[in-house]
Tab-separated table of C-alpha atoms in Angstrom:
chain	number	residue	atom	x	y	z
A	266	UNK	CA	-44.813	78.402	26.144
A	267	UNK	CA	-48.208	79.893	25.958
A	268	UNK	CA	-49.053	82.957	24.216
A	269	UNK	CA	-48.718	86.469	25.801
A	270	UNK	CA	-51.485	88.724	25.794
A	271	UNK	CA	-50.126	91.534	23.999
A	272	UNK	CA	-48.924	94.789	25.543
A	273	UNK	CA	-51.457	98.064	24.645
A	274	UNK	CA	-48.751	99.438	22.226
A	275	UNK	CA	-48.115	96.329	20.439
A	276	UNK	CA	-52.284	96.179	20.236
A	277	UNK	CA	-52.351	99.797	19.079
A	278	UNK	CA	-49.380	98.931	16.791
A	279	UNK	CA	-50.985	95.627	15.623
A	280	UNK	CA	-54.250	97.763	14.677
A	281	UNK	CA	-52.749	100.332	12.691
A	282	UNK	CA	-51.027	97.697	10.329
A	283	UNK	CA	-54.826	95.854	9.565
A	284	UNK	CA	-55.831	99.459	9.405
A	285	UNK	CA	-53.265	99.935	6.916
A	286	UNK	CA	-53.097	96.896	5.257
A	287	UNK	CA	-56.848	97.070	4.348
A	288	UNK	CA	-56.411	100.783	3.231
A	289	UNK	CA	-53.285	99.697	0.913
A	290	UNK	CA	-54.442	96.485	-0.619
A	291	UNK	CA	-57.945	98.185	-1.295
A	292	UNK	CA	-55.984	100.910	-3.417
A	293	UNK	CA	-53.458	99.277	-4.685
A	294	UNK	CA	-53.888	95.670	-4.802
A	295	UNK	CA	-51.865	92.526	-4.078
A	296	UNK	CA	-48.670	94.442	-5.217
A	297	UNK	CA	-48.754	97.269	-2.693
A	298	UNK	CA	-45.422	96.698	-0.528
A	299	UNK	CA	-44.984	95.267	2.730
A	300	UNK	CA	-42.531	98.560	3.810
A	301	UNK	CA	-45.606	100.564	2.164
A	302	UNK	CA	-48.036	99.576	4.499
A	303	UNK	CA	-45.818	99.561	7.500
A	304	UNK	CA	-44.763	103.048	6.720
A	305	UNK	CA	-48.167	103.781	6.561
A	306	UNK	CA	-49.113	102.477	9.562
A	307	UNK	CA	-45.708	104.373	11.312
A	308	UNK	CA	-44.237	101.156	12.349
A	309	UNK	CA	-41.002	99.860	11.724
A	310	UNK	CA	-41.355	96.334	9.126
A	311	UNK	CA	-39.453	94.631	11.481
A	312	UNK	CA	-42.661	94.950	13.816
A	313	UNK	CA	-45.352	94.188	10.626
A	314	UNK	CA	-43.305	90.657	10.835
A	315	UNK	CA	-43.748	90.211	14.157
A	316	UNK	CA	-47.447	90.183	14.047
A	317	UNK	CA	-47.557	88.864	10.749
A	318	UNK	CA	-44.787	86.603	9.504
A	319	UNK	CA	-46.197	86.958	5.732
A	320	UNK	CA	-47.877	89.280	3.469
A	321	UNK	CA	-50.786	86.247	3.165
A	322	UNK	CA	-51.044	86.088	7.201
A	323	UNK	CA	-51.260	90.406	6.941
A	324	UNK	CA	-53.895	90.461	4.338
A	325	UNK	CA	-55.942	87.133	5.793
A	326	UNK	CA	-55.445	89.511	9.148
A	327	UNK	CA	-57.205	92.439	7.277
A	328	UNK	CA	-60.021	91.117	6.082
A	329	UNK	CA	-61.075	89.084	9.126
A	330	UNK	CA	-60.403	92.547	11.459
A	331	UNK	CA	-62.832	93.860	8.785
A	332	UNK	CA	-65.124	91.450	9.778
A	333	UNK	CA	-65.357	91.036	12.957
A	334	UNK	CA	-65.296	94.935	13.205
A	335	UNK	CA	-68.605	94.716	11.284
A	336	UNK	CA	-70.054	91.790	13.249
A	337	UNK	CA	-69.278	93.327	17.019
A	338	UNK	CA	-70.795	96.606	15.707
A	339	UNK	CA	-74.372	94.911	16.005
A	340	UNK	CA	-74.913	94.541	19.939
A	341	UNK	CA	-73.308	98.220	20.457
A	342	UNK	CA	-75.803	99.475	17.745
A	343	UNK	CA	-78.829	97.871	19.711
A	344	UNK	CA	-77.665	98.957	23.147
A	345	UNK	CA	-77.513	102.691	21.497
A	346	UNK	CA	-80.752	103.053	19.001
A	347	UNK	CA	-84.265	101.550	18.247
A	348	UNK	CA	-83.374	97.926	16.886
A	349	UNK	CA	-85.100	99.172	12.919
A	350	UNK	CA	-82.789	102.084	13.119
A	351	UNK	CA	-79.464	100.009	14.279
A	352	UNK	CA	-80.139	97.405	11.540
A	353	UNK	CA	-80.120	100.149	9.223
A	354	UNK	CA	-76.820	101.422	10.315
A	355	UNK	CA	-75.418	98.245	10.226
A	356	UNK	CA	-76.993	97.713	6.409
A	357	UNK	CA	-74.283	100.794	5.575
A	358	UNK	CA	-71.306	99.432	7.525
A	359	UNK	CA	-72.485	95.901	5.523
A	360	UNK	CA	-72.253	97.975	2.266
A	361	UNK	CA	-68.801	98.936	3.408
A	362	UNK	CA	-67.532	96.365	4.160
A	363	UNK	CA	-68.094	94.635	0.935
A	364	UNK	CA	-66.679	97.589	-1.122
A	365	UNK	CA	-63.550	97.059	0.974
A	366	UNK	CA	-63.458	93.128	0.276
A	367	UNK	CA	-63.794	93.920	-3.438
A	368	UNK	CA	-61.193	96.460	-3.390
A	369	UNK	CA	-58.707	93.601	-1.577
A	370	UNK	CA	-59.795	91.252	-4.101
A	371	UNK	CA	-56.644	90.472	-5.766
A	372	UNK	CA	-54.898	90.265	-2.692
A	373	UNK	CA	-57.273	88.160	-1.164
A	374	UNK	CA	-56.745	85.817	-4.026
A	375	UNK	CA	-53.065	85.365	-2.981
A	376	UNK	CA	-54.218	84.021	0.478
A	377	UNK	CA	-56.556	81.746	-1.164
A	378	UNK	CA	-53.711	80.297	-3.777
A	379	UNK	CA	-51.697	79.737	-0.697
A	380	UNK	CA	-53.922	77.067	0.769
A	381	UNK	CA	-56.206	79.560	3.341
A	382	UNK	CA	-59.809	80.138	3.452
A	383	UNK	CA	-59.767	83.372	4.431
A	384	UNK	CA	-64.047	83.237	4.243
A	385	UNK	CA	-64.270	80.020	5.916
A	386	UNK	CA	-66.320	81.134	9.010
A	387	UNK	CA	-67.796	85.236	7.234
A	388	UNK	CA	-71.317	83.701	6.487
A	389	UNK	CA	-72.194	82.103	9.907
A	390	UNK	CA	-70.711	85.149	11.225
A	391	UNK	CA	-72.536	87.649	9.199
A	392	UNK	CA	-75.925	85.923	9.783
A	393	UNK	CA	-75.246	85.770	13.327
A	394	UNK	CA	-74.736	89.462	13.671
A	395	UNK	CA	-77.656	90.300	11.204
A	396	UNK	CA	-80.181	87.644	12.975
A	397	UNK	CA	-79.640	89.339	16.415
A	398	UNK	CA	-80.842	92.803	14.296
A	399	UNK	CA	-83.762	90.762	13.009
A	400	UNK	CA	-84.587	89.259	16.530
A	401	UNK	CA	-84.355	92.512	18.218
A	402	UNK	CA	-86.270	94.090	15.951
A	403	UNK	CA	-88.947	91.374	15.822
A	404	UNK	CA	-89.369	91.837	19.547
A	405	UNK	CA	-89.785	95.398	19.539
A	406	UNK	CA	-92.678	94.752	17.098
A	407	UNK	CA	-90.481	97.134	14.407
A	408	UNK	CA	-89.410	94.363	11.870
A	409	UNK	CA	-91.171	91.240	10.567
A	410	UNK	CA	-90.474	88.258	12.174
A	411	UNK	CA	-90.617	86.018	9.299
A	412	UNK	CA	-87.556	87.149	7.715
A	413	UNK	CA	-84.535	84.888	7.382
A	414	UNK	CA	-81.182	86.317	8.165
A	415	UNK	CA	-79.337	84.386	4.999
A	416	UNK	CA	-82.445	85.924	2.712
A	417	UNK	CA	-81.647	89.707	4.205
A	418	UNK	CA	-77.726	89.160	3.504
A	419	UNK	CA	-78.520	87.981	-0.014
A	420	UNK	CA	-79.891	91.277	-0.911
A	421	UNK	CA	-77.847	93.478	0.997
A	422	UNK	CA	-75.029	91.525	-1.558
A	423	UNK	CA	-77.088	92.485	-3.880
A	424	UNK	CA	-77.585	95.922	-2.809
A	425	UNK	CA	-73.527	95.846	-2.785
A	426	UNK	CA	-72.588	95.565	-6.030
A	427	UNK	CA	-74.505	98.772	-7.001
A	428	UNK	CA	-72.608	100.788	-4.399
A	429	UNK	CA	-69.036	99.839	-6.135
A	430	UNK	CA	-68.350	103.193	-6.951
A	431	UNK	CA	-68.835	106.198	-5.198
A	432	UNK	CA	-71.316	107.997	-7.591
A	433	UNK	CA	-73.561	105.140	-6.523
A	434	UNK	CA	-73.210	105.337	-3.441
A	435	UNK	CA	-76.651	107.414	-2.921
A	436	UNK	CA	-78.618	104.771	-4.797
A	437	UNK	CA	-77.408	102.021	-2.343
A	438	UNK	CA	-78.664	103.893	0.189
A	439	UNK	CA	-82.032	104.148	-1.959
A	440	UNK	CA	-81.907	100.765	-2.238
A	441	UNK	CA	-81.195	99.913	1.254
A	442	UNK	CA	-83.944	102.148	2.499
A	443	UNK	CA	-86.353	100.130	0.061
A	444	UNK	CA	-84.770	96.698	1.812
A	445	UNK	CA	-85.818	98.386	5.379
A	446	UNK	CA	-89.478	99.402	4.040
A	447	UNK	CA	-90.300	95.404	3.344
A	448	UNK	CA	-88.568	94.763	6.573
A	449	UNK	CA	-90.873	96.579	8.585
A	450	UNK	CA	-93.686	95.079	10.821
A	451	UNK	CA	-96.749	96.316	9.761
A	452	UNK	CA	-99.868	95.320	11.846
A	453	UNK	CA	-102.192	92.785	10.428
């Protein structure tokens, strides 16, 4: 039998479990509770299991909601600001991002040891969403066009690991802001 669509409250419930999951295994790690993050979602853990039959499915789940949350925001922050100014934005939600995936390190190790590859398609993805930026900015004349998308992600990794804690959070954006100045188109 073919698979459902699900019903809005089972999407809304299914959401609040990633959204929960993420927020529990960045805090606490691999040993957070599956009854933790279900209470903390205000589901039932008979309802975590149906979406996700095991704590490696919920935390593979996580992270790839965390991605693809990042990688959709691109086209909605070009249809809304000047392409220079939505690659920006996306540069913090980038820097996000990887602050959550450290903080779920350990528990993304557990879905790794289990036999997934929980990273197996983040790259193309990432330089996907981050070479439409570049593109759109290229054609508005506001970012250099000779500027490769896997070159841009390598320092915004870069610029990641400085933003780690929270206290260093300004000088990421520092850094990021430097990242945009060579970025820029400037006429010949």
């Amino acid at each position: 039998m073919p698979d459902r669509p699900l019903r809005a409250d089972a999407l809304r419930n299914r959401q609040r479990l990633l959204d929960a999951a993420v927020q529990a295994f960045s805090r606490a790690g691999a040993e957070v509770t599956l009854d933790r993050v279900a209470k903390e979602a205000g589901v039932g853990i008979g309802t975590l299991y149906r979406h996700f039959p095991s704590r490696e499915a919920l935390i593979e789940a996580a992270y790839r909601n965390e991605l693809e949350k990042l990688c959709d925001a691109a086209p909605s922050l070009l249809a809304t600001r000047p392409a220079d100014v939505a690659l920006r934005a996306w540069m913090d939600r980038f820097v996000d991002y990887l602050a959550t995936k450290r903080g779920m390190a350990d528990a993304l190790r557990l879905v790794i040891a289990s036999g997934a590859n929980p990273y197996a398609q983040s790259r193309d993805l990432l330089r996907a969403a981050l070479g439409e930026l570049l593109a759109a900015g290229a054609a508005a004349g506001v970012l250099r066009a000779d500027v490769a998308a896997a070159d841009v992600l390598a320092s915004l990794s870069g610029v990641s690991l400085v933003a780690g804690e929270p206290a260093q959070r300004a000088q990421a954006g520092r850094l990021l802001d430097l990242l945009m100045d060579g970025l820029r188109h400037r006429p010949g």
